[in-house]
Coordinates of N, CA and C in Angstrom, one line a residue:
Chain A
G1 N -6.6 -2.4 16.3 CA -5.2 -2.4 16.5 C -4.5 -3.0 15.2
A2 N -3.2 -2.9 15.2 CA -2.4 -3.3 14.1 C -2.5 -4.8 13.9
V3 N -2.7 -5.2 12.6 CA -2.8 -6.6 12.3 C -1.5 -7.1 11.7
V4 N -0.7 -6.2 11.2 CA 0.6 -6.5 10.6 C 1.7 -5.6 11.3
S5 N 2.7 -6.3 11.8 CA 3.7 -5.6 12.5 C 5.0 -5.7 11.7
Q6 N 5.7 -4.6 11.6 CA 7.0 -4.5 10.8 C 8.1 -3.9 11.7
H7 N 9.3 -4.5 11.5 CA 10.4 -4.1 12.4 C 11.7 -4.2 11.7
P8 N 12.6 -3.3 11.8 CA 12.5 -2.1 12.5 C 11.7 -1.0 11.8
S9 N 11.4 0.1 12.4 CA 10.7 1.2 11.8 C 11.7 2.0 11.0
W10 N 12.9 2.0 11.4 CA 13.9 2.8 10.6 C 15.3 2.1 10.9
V11 N 16.1 2.2 9.9 CA 17.5 1.7 10.1 C 18.4 2.5 9.2
I12 N 19.6 2.7 9.7 CA 20.7 3.3 9.0 C 21.8 2.4 8.9
C13 N 22.4 2.1 7.7 CA 23.5 1.2 7.6 C 24.5 1.7 6.6
K14 N 25.7 1.2 6.7 CA 26.8 1.6 5.8 C 26.7 0.8 4.5
S15 N 27.2 1.4 3.5 CA 27.2 0.8 2.1 C 28.0 -0.5 2.2
G16 N 27.4 -1.5 1.6 CA 28.0 -2.8 1.5 C 27.6 -3.8 2.6
T17 N 26.9 -3.3 3.6 CA 26.3 -4.2 4.6 C 24.9 -4.7 4.3
S18 N 24.4 -5.6 5.0 CA 23.1 -6.2 4.8 C 22.1 -5.8 5.9
V19 N 20.9 -5.7 5.6 CA 19.9 -5.3 6.5 C 18.7 -6.2 6.4
K20 N 18.2 -6.7 7.6 CA 17.0 -7.6 7.6 C 15.8 -6.8 8.1
I21 N 14.7 -6.9 7.4 CA 13.4 -6.3 7.9 C 12.4 -7.5 8.1
E22 N 11.7 -7.4 9.2 CA 10.8 -8.5 9.6 C 9.3 -8.0 9.4
C23 N 8.5 -8.9 9.0 CA 7.1 -8.6 8.9 C 6.3 -9.7 9.5
R24 N 5.4 -9.4 10.4 CA 4.6 -10.4 11.1 C 3.1 -10.1 11.0
S25 N 2.4 -11.2 10.8 CA 0.9 -11.0 10.9 C 0.6 -11.4 12.3
L26 N -0.2 -10.5 12.9 CA -0.4 -10.7 14.4 C -1.6 -11.6 14.8
D27 N -2.7 -11.5 14.1 CA -3.8 -12.3 14.6 C -4.4 -13.2 13.5
F28 N -3.5 -13.5 12.5 CA -4.0 -14.5 11.5 C -2.7 -15.1 10.8
Q29 N -2.9 -16.2 10.2 CA -1.8 -16.9 9.5 C -1.8 -16.5 8.0
A30 N -0.7 -16.0 7.6 CA -0.6 -15.5 6.2 C 0.2 -16.4 5.4
T31 N -0.4 -17.1 4.5 CA 0.4 -17.9 3.6 C 1.1 -17.1 2.5
T32 N 0.6 -15.9 2.3 CA 1.2 -15.0 1.3 C 1.4 -13.6 1.9
M33 N 2.5 -13.0 1.8 CA 2.8 -11.6 2.2 C 3.4 -10.9 1.0
F34 N 3.3 -9.6 1.0 CA 3.8 -8.8 -0.1 C 4.7 -7.7 0.4
W35 N 5.8 -7.5 -0.4 CA 6.7 -6.5 -0.1 C 6.7 -5.4 -1.1
Y36 N 6.5 -4.1 -0.6 CA 6.5 -3.0 -1.5 C 7.6 -2.0 -1.1
R37 N 7.9 -1.2 -2.1 CA 8.9 -0.2 -1.9 C 8.2 1.2 -2.4
Q38 N 8.5 2.2 -1.6 CA 7.9 3.5 -1.9 C 9.0 4.6 -1.8
F39 N 9.2 5.3 -2.9 CA 10.0 6.5 -2.9 C 9.2 7.7 -2.5
P40 N 9.9 8.8 -2.1 CA 9.2 10.0 -1.6 C 8.2 10.5 -2.6
K41 N 7.0 10.8 -2.1 CA 6.0 11.3 -2.9 C 5.6 10.5 -4.1
Q42 N 5.9 9.2 -4.1 CA 5.5 8.3 -5.1 C 4.7 7.2 -4.5
S43 N 4.1 6.4 -5.4 CA 3.2 5.3 -4.9 C 4.0 4.1 -4.5
L44 N 3.2 3.1 -4.1 CA 3.8 1.8 -3.7 C 4.1 1.0 -4.9
M45 N 5.3 0.4 -5.0 CA 5.6 -0.5 -6.1 C 5.8 -1.9 -5.5
L46 N 5.1 -2.8 -6.0 CA 5.3 -4.2 -5.6 C 6.6 -4.7 -6.0
M47 N 7.3 -5.3 -5.0 CA 8.6 -5.9 -5.3 C 8.5 -7.4 -5.5
A48 N 7.8 -8.0 -4.5 CA 7.8 -9.5 -4.5 C 6.6 -10.0 -3.7
T49 N 6.3 -11.2 -4.0 CA 5.3 -11.9 -3.3 C 6.0 -13.0 -2.5
S50 N 5.8 -13.0 -1.2 CA 6.4 -14.0 -0.3 C 5.5 -15.1 0.0
N51 N 5.9 -16.3 -0.3 CA 5.1 -17.5 -0.2 C 5.6 -18.4 0.9
E52 N 4.7 -18.7 1.9 CA 5.2 -19.6 3.0 C 5.6 -20.9 2.5
G53 N 6.8 -21.3 2.8 CA 7.3 -22.7 2.5 C 7.8 -22.8 1.1
S54 N 7.8 -21.8 0.3 CA 8.3 -21.9 -1.1 C 9.0 -20.6 -1.5
K55 N 9.6 -20.6 -2.7 CA 10.3 -19.4 -3.1 C 9.4 -18.2 -3.4
A56 N 10.0 -17.0 -3.1 CA 9.3 -15.8 -3.4 C 9.2 -15.6 -4.9
T57 N 8.1 -14.8 -5.3 CA 8.0 -14.5 -6.7 C 8.3 -13.0 -6.8
Y58 N 9.2 -12.7 -7.7 CA 9.7 -11.3 -7.8 C 9.1 -10.6 -9.0
E59 N 8.8 -9.3 -8.9 CA 8.3 -8.5 -10.0 C 9.5 -8.2 -11.0
Q60 N 9.1 -7.9 -12.2 CA 10.1 -7.7 -13.2 C 11.0 -6.5 -12.8
G61 N 12.3 -6.7 -12.9 CA 13.2 -5.6 -12.6 C 13.7 -5.6 -11.2
V62 N 13.2 -6.5 -10.3 CA 13.7 -6.6 -9.0 C 14.7 -7.7 -8.9
E63 N 15.9 -7.4 -8.3 CA 16.9 -8.4 -8.2 C 16.7 -9.3 -7.1
K64 N 16.5 -10.6 -7.4 CA 16.2 -11.5 -6.3 C 17.4 -11.8 -5.4
D65 N 18.6 -11.7 -6.0 CA 19.8 -11.9 -5.2 C 20.1 -10.7 -4.3
K66 N 19.6 -9.6 -4.6 CA 19.8 -8.4 -3.7 C 18.7 -8.3 -2.6
F67 N 17.5 -8.7 -3.0 CA 16.4 -8.6 -2.0 C 16.0 -10.0 -1.7
L68 N 16.6 -10.6 -0.6 CA 16.3 -12.0 -0.3 C 15.0 -12.0 0.6
I69 N 14.1 -12.9 0.2 CA 12.9 -13.0 1.0 C 12.8 -14.4 1.5
N70 N 12.4 -14.5 2.8 CA 12.2 -15.8 3.5 C 10.9 -15.7 4.2
H71 N 10.1 -16.8 4.0 CA 8.8 -16.9 4.6 C 8.7 -18.2 5.3
A72 N 9.4 -18.3 6.4 CA 9.6 -19.6 7.0 C 8.4 -20.1 7.9
S73 N 7.6 -19.2 8.3 CA 6.4 -19.6 9.1 C 5.2 -18.8 8.6
L74 N 4.0 -19.2 9.1 CA 2.8 -18.6 8.6 C 2.6 -17.2 9.1
T75 N 3.4 -16.8 10.0 CA 3.2 -15.4 10.6 C 4.5 -14.5 10.4
L76 N 5.5 -15.0 9.7 CA 6.7 -14.2 9.6 C 7.3 -14.3 8.2
S77 N 7.5 -13.1 7.6 CA 8.3 -13.0 6.4 C 9.4 -12.0 6.6
T78 N 10.6 -12.3 6.0 CA 11.7 -11.3 6.2 C 12.2 -10.9 4.8
L79 N 12.7 -9.7 4.8 CA 13.3 -9.1 3.6 C 14.7 -8.7 4.0
T80 N 15.7 -9.3 3.3 CA 17.1 -8.9 3.6 C 17.6 -8.1 2.3
V81 N 18.0 -6.9 2.6 CA 18.7 -6.1 1.5 C 20.2 -6.4 1.6
T82 N 20.7 -7.1 0.7 CA 22.1 -7.5 0.7 C 23.0 -6.5 0.0
S83 N 24.2 -6.3 0.6 CA 25.2 -5.4 0.0 C 24.5 -4.1 -0.4
A84 N 23.9 -3.5 0.6 CA 23.1 -2.3 0.4 C 24.0 -1.1 -0.2
H85 N 23.4 -0.4 -1.0 CA 24.0 0.8 -1.6 C 23.1 2.0 -1.4
P86 N 23.6 3.2 -1.5 CA 22.7 4.4 -1.3 C 21.4 4.4 -2.1
E87 N 21.5 3.9 -3.3 CA 20.3 3.8 -4.1 C 19.2 2.9 -3.6
D88 N 19.6 2.1 -2.6 CA 18.6 1.2 -2.0 C 17.8 1.9 -0.9
S89 N 18.3 3.1 -0.6 CA 17.6 3.9 0.5 C 16.1 4.1 0.0
S90 N 15.2 3.8 0.9 CA 13.8 3.9 0.5 C 12.9 3.5 1.7
F91 N 11.6 3.5 1.5 CA 10.6 3.1 2.5 C 10.1 1.7 2.0
Y92 N 10.3 0.7 2.8 CA 9.9 -0.6 2.5 C 8.7 -1.0 3.4
I93 N 7.7 -1.5 2.7 CA 6.4 -1.8 3.4 C 6.0 -3.2 3.1
C94 N 5.5 -4.0 4.1 CA 5.0 -5.3 3.9 C 3.5 -5.3 4.1
S95 N 2.9 -6.3 3.5 CA 1.4 -6.4 3.7 C 1.0 -7.8 3.7
A96 N -0.2 -8.1 4.2 CA -0.8 -9.4 4.2 C -2.3 -9.3 4.2
G97 N -2.9 -10.3 3.7 CA -4.4 -10.4 3.7 C -4.8 -11.7 4.4
H98 N -6.0 -11.7 4.9 CA -6.6 -12.9 5.5 C -6.7 -14.0 4.5
P99 N -6.1 -15.1 4.7 CA -6.2 -16.2 3.7 C -7.6 -16.8 3.7
G100 N -8.1 -17.3 2.6 CA -9.4 -17.9 2.5 C -10.5 -16.9 2.5
V101 N -10.3 -15.6 2.5 CA -11.3 -14.6 2.4 C -11.1 -13.9 1.0
P102 N -11.9 -14.3 0.0 CA -11.6 -13.7 -1.3 C -11.7 -12.2 -1.3
N103 N -10.7 -11.5 -1.9 CA -10.7 -10.1 -2.0 C -10.6 -9.4 -0.6
S104 N -10.1 -10.1 0.4 CA -10.0 -9.4 1.7 C -8.9 -8.3 1.5
P105 N -9.1 -7.1 2.2 CA -8.2 -6.1 1.9 C -6.8 -6.4 2.5
L106 N -5.8 -5.9 1.9 CA -4.4 -6.1 2.4 C -4.3 -5.1 3.6
H107 N -3.6 -5.7 4.7 CA -3.3 -4.8 5.8 C -1.8 -4.6 5.7
F108 N -1.4 -3.4 6.0 CA 0.0 -3.0 5.8 C 0.7 -2.8 7.1
G109 N 2.0 -3.1 7.2 CA 2.8 -2.7 8.3 C 3.1 -1.2 8.2
N110 N 3.8 -0.7 9.2 CA 4.0 0.7 9.3 C 5.3 1.1 8.6
G111 N 5.9 0.2 7.9 CA 7.0 0.5 7.0 C 8.3 0.6 7.7
T112 N 9.4 0.4 6.9 CA 10.8 0.6 7.4 C 11.5 1.6 6.5
R113 N 12.0 2.6 7.2 CA 12.8 3.6 6.4 C 14.2 3.2 6.5
L114 N 14.8 2.8 5.3 CA 16.1 2.4 5.2 C 17.0 3.5 4.6
T115 N 18.0 3.9 5.3 CA 19.0 4.9 4.8 C 20.4 4.2 4.7
V116 N 20.9 4.2 3.5 CA 22.3 3.6 3.3 C 23.3 4.8 3.1
T117 N 24.3 4.8 4.0 CA 25.2 5.9 3.9 C 26.5 5.5 3.2
Chain B
E1 N -2.1 -3.2 -20.3 CA -1.5 -3.1 -19.0 C -2.4 -2.4 -18.0
D2 N -2.5 -3.0 -16.8 CA -3.3 -2.5 -15.7 C -2.8 -1.1 -15.2
Q3 N -3.6 -0.1 -15.1 CA -3.2 1.2 -14.7 C -4.2 1.9 -13.8
V4 N -3.6 2.7 -12.9 CA -4.5 3.5 -12.0 C -3.9 4.9 -11.9
T5 N -4.8 5.9 -12.2 CA -4.4 7.3 -12.2 C -5.3 8.0 -11.2
Q6 N -4.7 8.8 -10.3 CA -5.4 9.5 -9.4 C -5.2 11.0 -9.6
S7 N -6.3 11.8 -9.4 CA -6.3 13.2 -9.5 C -7.1 13.9 -8.5
P8 N -6.8 15.1 -8.0 CA -5.5 15.8 -8.4 C -4.4 15.1 -7.6
E9 N -3.2 15.6 -8.0 CA -2.0 15.1 -7.3 C -2.0 15.6 -5.8
A10 N -2.4 16.8 -5.7 CA -2.4 17.5 -4.4 C -3.6 18.4 -4.3
L11 N -4.2 18.5 -3.1 CA -5.4 19.3 -2.9 C -5.4 19.9 -1.6
R12 N -5.6 21.2 -1.6 CA -5.7 22.0 -0.3 C -7.1 22.5 -0.1
L13 N -7.7 22.3 1.0 CA -9.0 22.7 1.3 C -9.1 23.4 2.7
Q14 N -10.1 24.2 2.8 CA -10.3 24.8 4.1 C -11.2 23.8 4.9
E15 N -11.0 23.9 6.2 CA -11.9 23.0 7.1 C -13.3 23.3 6.7
G16 N -14.1 22.2 6.5 CA -15.5 22.3 6.2 C -15.8 22.4 4.7
E17 N -14.7 22.5 3.9 CA -14.9 22.6 2.4 C -14.9 21.2 1.8
S18 N -16.1 20.8 1.4 CA -16.2 19.4 0.8 C -15.6 19.3 -0.6
S19 N -15.1 18.2 -1.0 CA -14.6 17.9 -2.3 C -14.5 16.4 -2.6
S20 N -14.0 16.1 -3.8 CA -13.9 14.7 -4.2 C -12.5 14.4 -4.8
L21 N -12.0 13.3 -4.6 CA -10.8 12.8 -5.2 C -11.2 11.7 -6.2
N22 N -10.4 11.7 -7.3 CA -10.7 10.8 -8.4 C -9.7 9.7 -8.6
C23 N -10.2 8.5 -9.0 CA -9.3 7.4 -9.3 C -9.8 6.8 -10.5
S24 N -9.1 6.9 -11.6 CA -9.4 6.3 -12.9 C -8.6 5.0 -13.1
Y25 N -9.2 4.0 -13.6 CA -8.5 2.8 -13.8 C -8.8 2.1 -15.1
T26 N -7.8 1.3 -15.6 CA -8.0 0.4 -16.7 C -7.4 -0.9 -16.3
V27 N -8.2 -1.9 -16.2 CA -7.7 -3.2 -15.7 C -8.4 -4.3 -16.6
S28 N -7.7 -5.4 -16.6 CA -8.2 -6.6 -17.3 C -9.1 -7.4 -16.3
G29 N -10.3 -6.8 -16.0 CA -11.2 -7.5 -15.1 C -10.9 -7.0 -13.7
L30 N -11.9 -6.5 -13.0 CA -11.8 -5.9 -11.7 C -12.3 -6.8 -10.7
R31 N -11.4 -7.2 -9.8 CA -11.9 -8.1 -8.6 C -12.2 -7.2 -7.4
G32 N -11.6 -6.0 -7.4 CA -11.9 -5.1 -6.3 C -11.1 -3.9 -6.4
L33 N -11.7 -2.8 -5.9 CA -11.0 -1.5 -5.8 C -10.9 -1.1 -4.4
F34 N -9.7 -0.6 -4.0 CA -9.5 -0.4 -2.6 C -9.0 1.1 -2.4
W35 N -9.5 1.7 -1.3 CA -9.0 3.0 -0.9 C -8.3 2.9 0.4
Y36 N -7.1 3.5 0.5 CA -6.3 3.5 1.7 C -5.9 5.0 2.0
R37 N -5.7 5.2 3.3 CA -5.2 6.5 3.8 C -3.7 6.2 4.3
Q38 N -2.8 7.1 3.9 CA -1.5 7.0 4.4 C -1.0 8.3 5.0
D39 N -0.6 8.2 6.2 CA 0.0 9.3 6.9 C 1.5 9.3 6.7
P40 N 2.2 10.5 6.8 CA 3.7 10.5 6.5 C 4.4 9.5 7.4
G41 N 5.3 8.8 6.8 CA 6.1 7.8 7.5 C 5.4 6.6 8.0
K42 N 4.2 6.4 7.6 CA 3.4 5.2 8.0 C 3.0 4.4 6.8
G43 N 2.6 3.1 7.2 CA 2.0 2.3 6.1 C 0.6 2.7 5.8
P44 N 0.0 2.3 4.7 CA -1.4 2.6 4.3 C -2.3 1.9 5.3
E45 N -3.4 2.7 5.6 CA -4.5 2.2 6.4 C -5.7 2.0 5.6
F46 N -6.3 0.8 5.7 CA -7.4 0.4 4.8 C -8.7 1.3 5.2
L47 N -9.3 1.7 4.1 CA -10.6 2.5 4.3 C -11.8 1.7 3.7
F48 N -11.7 1.4 2.4 CA -12.9 0.8 1.7 C -12.5 -0.2 0.7
T49 N -13.4 -1.2 0.4 CA -13.3 -2.0 -0.7 C -14.6 -1.9 -1.5
L50 N -14.5 -1.7 -2.8 CA -15.6 -1.7 -3.7 C -15.5 -2.7 -4.8
Y51 N -16.6 -3.4 -5.1 CA -16.5 -4.6 -6.0 C -17.2 -4.4 -7.3
S52 N -18.2 -3.6 -7.3 CA -19.0 -3.5 -8.6 C -19.5 -2.1 -8.8
A53 N -19.7 -1.8 -10.1 CA -20.2 -0.5 -10.4 C -21.5 -0.2 -9.7
G54 N -21.6 1.0 -9.2 CA -22.8 1.4 -8.5 C -22.7 1.3 -7.0
E55 N -21.7 0.6 -6.5 CA -21.5 0.3 -5.1 C -21.0 1.6 -4.4
E56 N -21.5 1.8 -3.2 CA -21.0 2.9 -2.4 C -20.7 2.4 -1.0
K57 N -19.7 3.1 -0.3 CA -19.4 2.7 1.0 C -19.1 4.1 1.8
E58 N -19.5 4.1 3.0 CA -19.3 5.3 3.8 C -18.6 5.0 5.2
K59 N -17.9 6.0 5.6 CA -17.2 5.9 6.9 C -17.0 7.3 7.4
E60 N -17.7 7.7 8.4 CA -17.6 9.1 8.9 C -17.7 10.1 7.8
R61 N -16.7 10.9 7.5 CA -16.9 12.0 6.6 C -16.5 11.6 5.1
L62 N -16.2 10.3 5.0 CA -15.8 9.8 3.7 C -16.8 8.9 3.0
K63 N -17.0 9.0 1.7 CA -17.8 8.1 1.0 C -17.1 7.8 -0.3
A64 N -17.1 6.5 -0.6 CA -16.4 6.0 -1.8 C -17.5 5.5 -2.8
T65 N -17.4 5.8 -4.1 CA -18.3 5.3 -5.1 C -17.5 4.7 -6.2
L66 N -18.2 3.9 -7.0 CA -17.5 3.1 -8.1 C -18.3 3.1 -9.3
T67 N -17.7 3.4 -10.5 CA -18.3 3.2 -11.8 C -17.4 2.2 -12.5
K68 N -17.7 1.9 -13.8 CA -16.9 1.0 -14.5 C -15.5 1.5 -14.9
K69 N -15.3 2.8 -14.8 CA -14.0 3.3 -15.2 C -13.3 4.1 -14.1
E70 N -14.1 4.5 -13.1 CA -13.4 5.3 -12.0 C -14.1 5.2 -10.7
S71 N -13.4 5.7 -9.7 CA -14.0 5.7 -8.3 C -13.7 7.1 -7.8
F72 N -14.6 7.5 -6.9 CA -14.5 8.8 -6.3 C -14.5 8.6 -4.8
L73 N -13.7 9.4 -4.1 CA -13.7 9.5 -2.7 C -14.2 10.9 -2.3
H74 N -15.4 10.9 -1.8 CA -16.0 12.2 -1.4 C -15.7 12.5 0.0
I75 N -15.3 13.7 0.3 CA -15.0 14.1 1.7 C -15.9 15.3 2.0
T76 N -16.7 15.0 3.0 CA -17.7 16.0 3.4 C -17.3 16.7 4.7
A77 N -17.3 18.1 4.6 CA -17.0 18.9 5.8 C -15.7 18.4 6.5
P78 N -14.6 18.3 5.7 CA -13.3 17.7 6.3 C -12.8 18.5 7.5
K79 N -12.0 17.8 8.3 CA -11.3 18.4 9.4 C -9.8 18.3 9.2
P80 N -9.0 19.1 9.9 CA -7.6 19.0 9.7 C -7.0 17.6 9.9
E81 N -7.6 16.8 10.7 CA -7.1 15.4 10.9 C -7.4 14.5 9.7
D82 N -8.1 15.0 8.7 CA -8.3 14.2 7.5 C -7.1 14.4 6.5
S83 N -6.2 15.3 6.9 CA -5.0 15.5 6.0 C -4.2 14.3 6.0
A84 N -3.9 13.8 4.8 CA -3.2 12.6 4.5 C -3.0 12.4 3.0
T85 N -2.3 11.4 2.6 CA -2.3 10.9 1.2 C -3.3 9.8 1.1
Y86 N -4.2 9.9 0.1 CA -5.2 8.9 -0.1 C -4.8 8.1 -1.4
L87 N -4.7 6.8 -1.2 CA -4.3 5.9 -2.2 C -5.4 5.1 -2.7
C88 N -5.5 4.9 -4.0 CA -6.4 4.0 -4.7 C -5.7 2.8 -5.2
A89 N -6.2 1.6 -5.1 CA -5.6 0.5 -5.7 C -6.6 -0.5 -6.3
V90 N -6.2 -1.2 -7.3 CA -7.1 -2.2 -7.9 C -6.5 -3.6 -7.8
H91 N -7.4 -4.6 -7.7 CA -7.0 -6.0 -7.8 C -7.4 -6.5 -9.1
P92 N -6.5 -6.6 -10.1 CA -6.9 -7.0 -11.5 C -7.4 -8.5 -11.5
G93 N -8.3 -8.7 -12.4 CA -9.0 -10.0 -12.4 C -8.1 -11.2 -12.6
F94 N -7.0 -11.0 -13.3 CA -6.2 -12.2 -13.7 C -4.9 -12.3 -12.8
Q95 N -4.8 -11.4 -11.8 CA -3.7 -11.5 -10.9 C -3.9 -12.5 -9.8
G96 N -2.9 -13.0 -9.2 CA -3.0 -13.8 -8.1 C -3.5 -13.1 -6.9
A97 N -3.5 -13.8 -5.8 CA -4.1 -13.3 -4.6 C -3.6 -11.9 -4.2
Q98 N -4.5 -11.0 -4.3 CA -4.3 -9.6 -3.7 C -3.1 -8.9 -4.2
K99 N -2.7 -9.1 -5.4 CA -1.6 -8.3 -6.0 C -2.2 -7.0 -6.5
L100 N -2.0 -6.0 -5.7 CA -2.6 -4.7 -6.0 C -1.8 -3.8 -6.9
V101 N -2.5 -3.0 -7.7 CA -1.8 -2.0 -8.5 C -2.3 -0.7 -7.9
F102 N -1.3 0.2 -7.5 CA -1.6 1.4 -6.8 C -1.6 2.6 -7.8
G103 N -2.4 3.6 -7.5 CA -2.2 4.9 -8.1 C -1.2 5.7 -7.3
Q104 N -0.9 6.9 -7.8 CA 0.2 7.6 -7.2 C -0.2 8.4 -6.0
G105 N -1.5 8.4 -5.7 CA -2.0 9.1 -4.5 C -2.4 10.5 -4.7
T106 N -3.3 11.0 -3.8 CA -3.6 12.4 -3.7 C -3.3 12.9 -2.3
R107 N -2.4 13.9 -2.3 CA -2.0 14.5 -1.0 C -3.0 15.5 -0.6
L108 N -3.8 15.3 0.4 CA -4.9 16.2 0.9 C -4.4 16.9 2.1
T109 N -4.6 18.2 2.1 CA -4.3 19.1 3.2 C -5.5 19.9 3.6
I110 N -5.9 19.8 4.8 CA -7.1 20.5 5.3 C -6.6 21.6 6.3
N111 N -6.8 22.8 5.9 CA -6.4 24.0 6.7 C -7.4 24.4 7.7
P112 N -7.0 24.6 9.0 CA -8.0 25.0 10.0 C -8.6 26.4 9.7

């Protein structure tokens, strides 16, 4: 069964509004989670690393004020797309790996399709 | 710069027609190479991890192999349900925990 749950699976919002996406690890505690973005027929691009109890680490070119990440507990990370614009429309996917297991594979959520109108 | 290149970009096969997908990589130290399967509108599903050259892993009709520069995903006698995008990713040696670099994927279609 799924080990990482992501919600919602899809969302449509108006330009200028904010959208929150949740990512939960279901049967393990994840001190680190990762947020990816995927455009149609393209690969996954890492946006940021979410660290429980501390600030997220953003990849080069990703606006931290636009993509707010909160990792308040060991099983939940949230990504908030603030003041969304049509160019933010994309497929957002979170992932987590079992802590303490070197090189354990990342498990991915089922993604959130965001459409900004 | 760490890089992963997959080929072909797309592949159409008849049911039962075996083939291989390629993943070439250049990384600053390899801690692991991962294969994932992704269905449309879904997140990637983990298939295999390979750690060192010469290693092989098998699961049903899939077998993954690894050399120092590339990995292959061999598909034997595929079925239509094997149709998906197959993603290859590497965990570079100097990156923090599980920061993966993905290839662009191979879209595999198996015709009945």
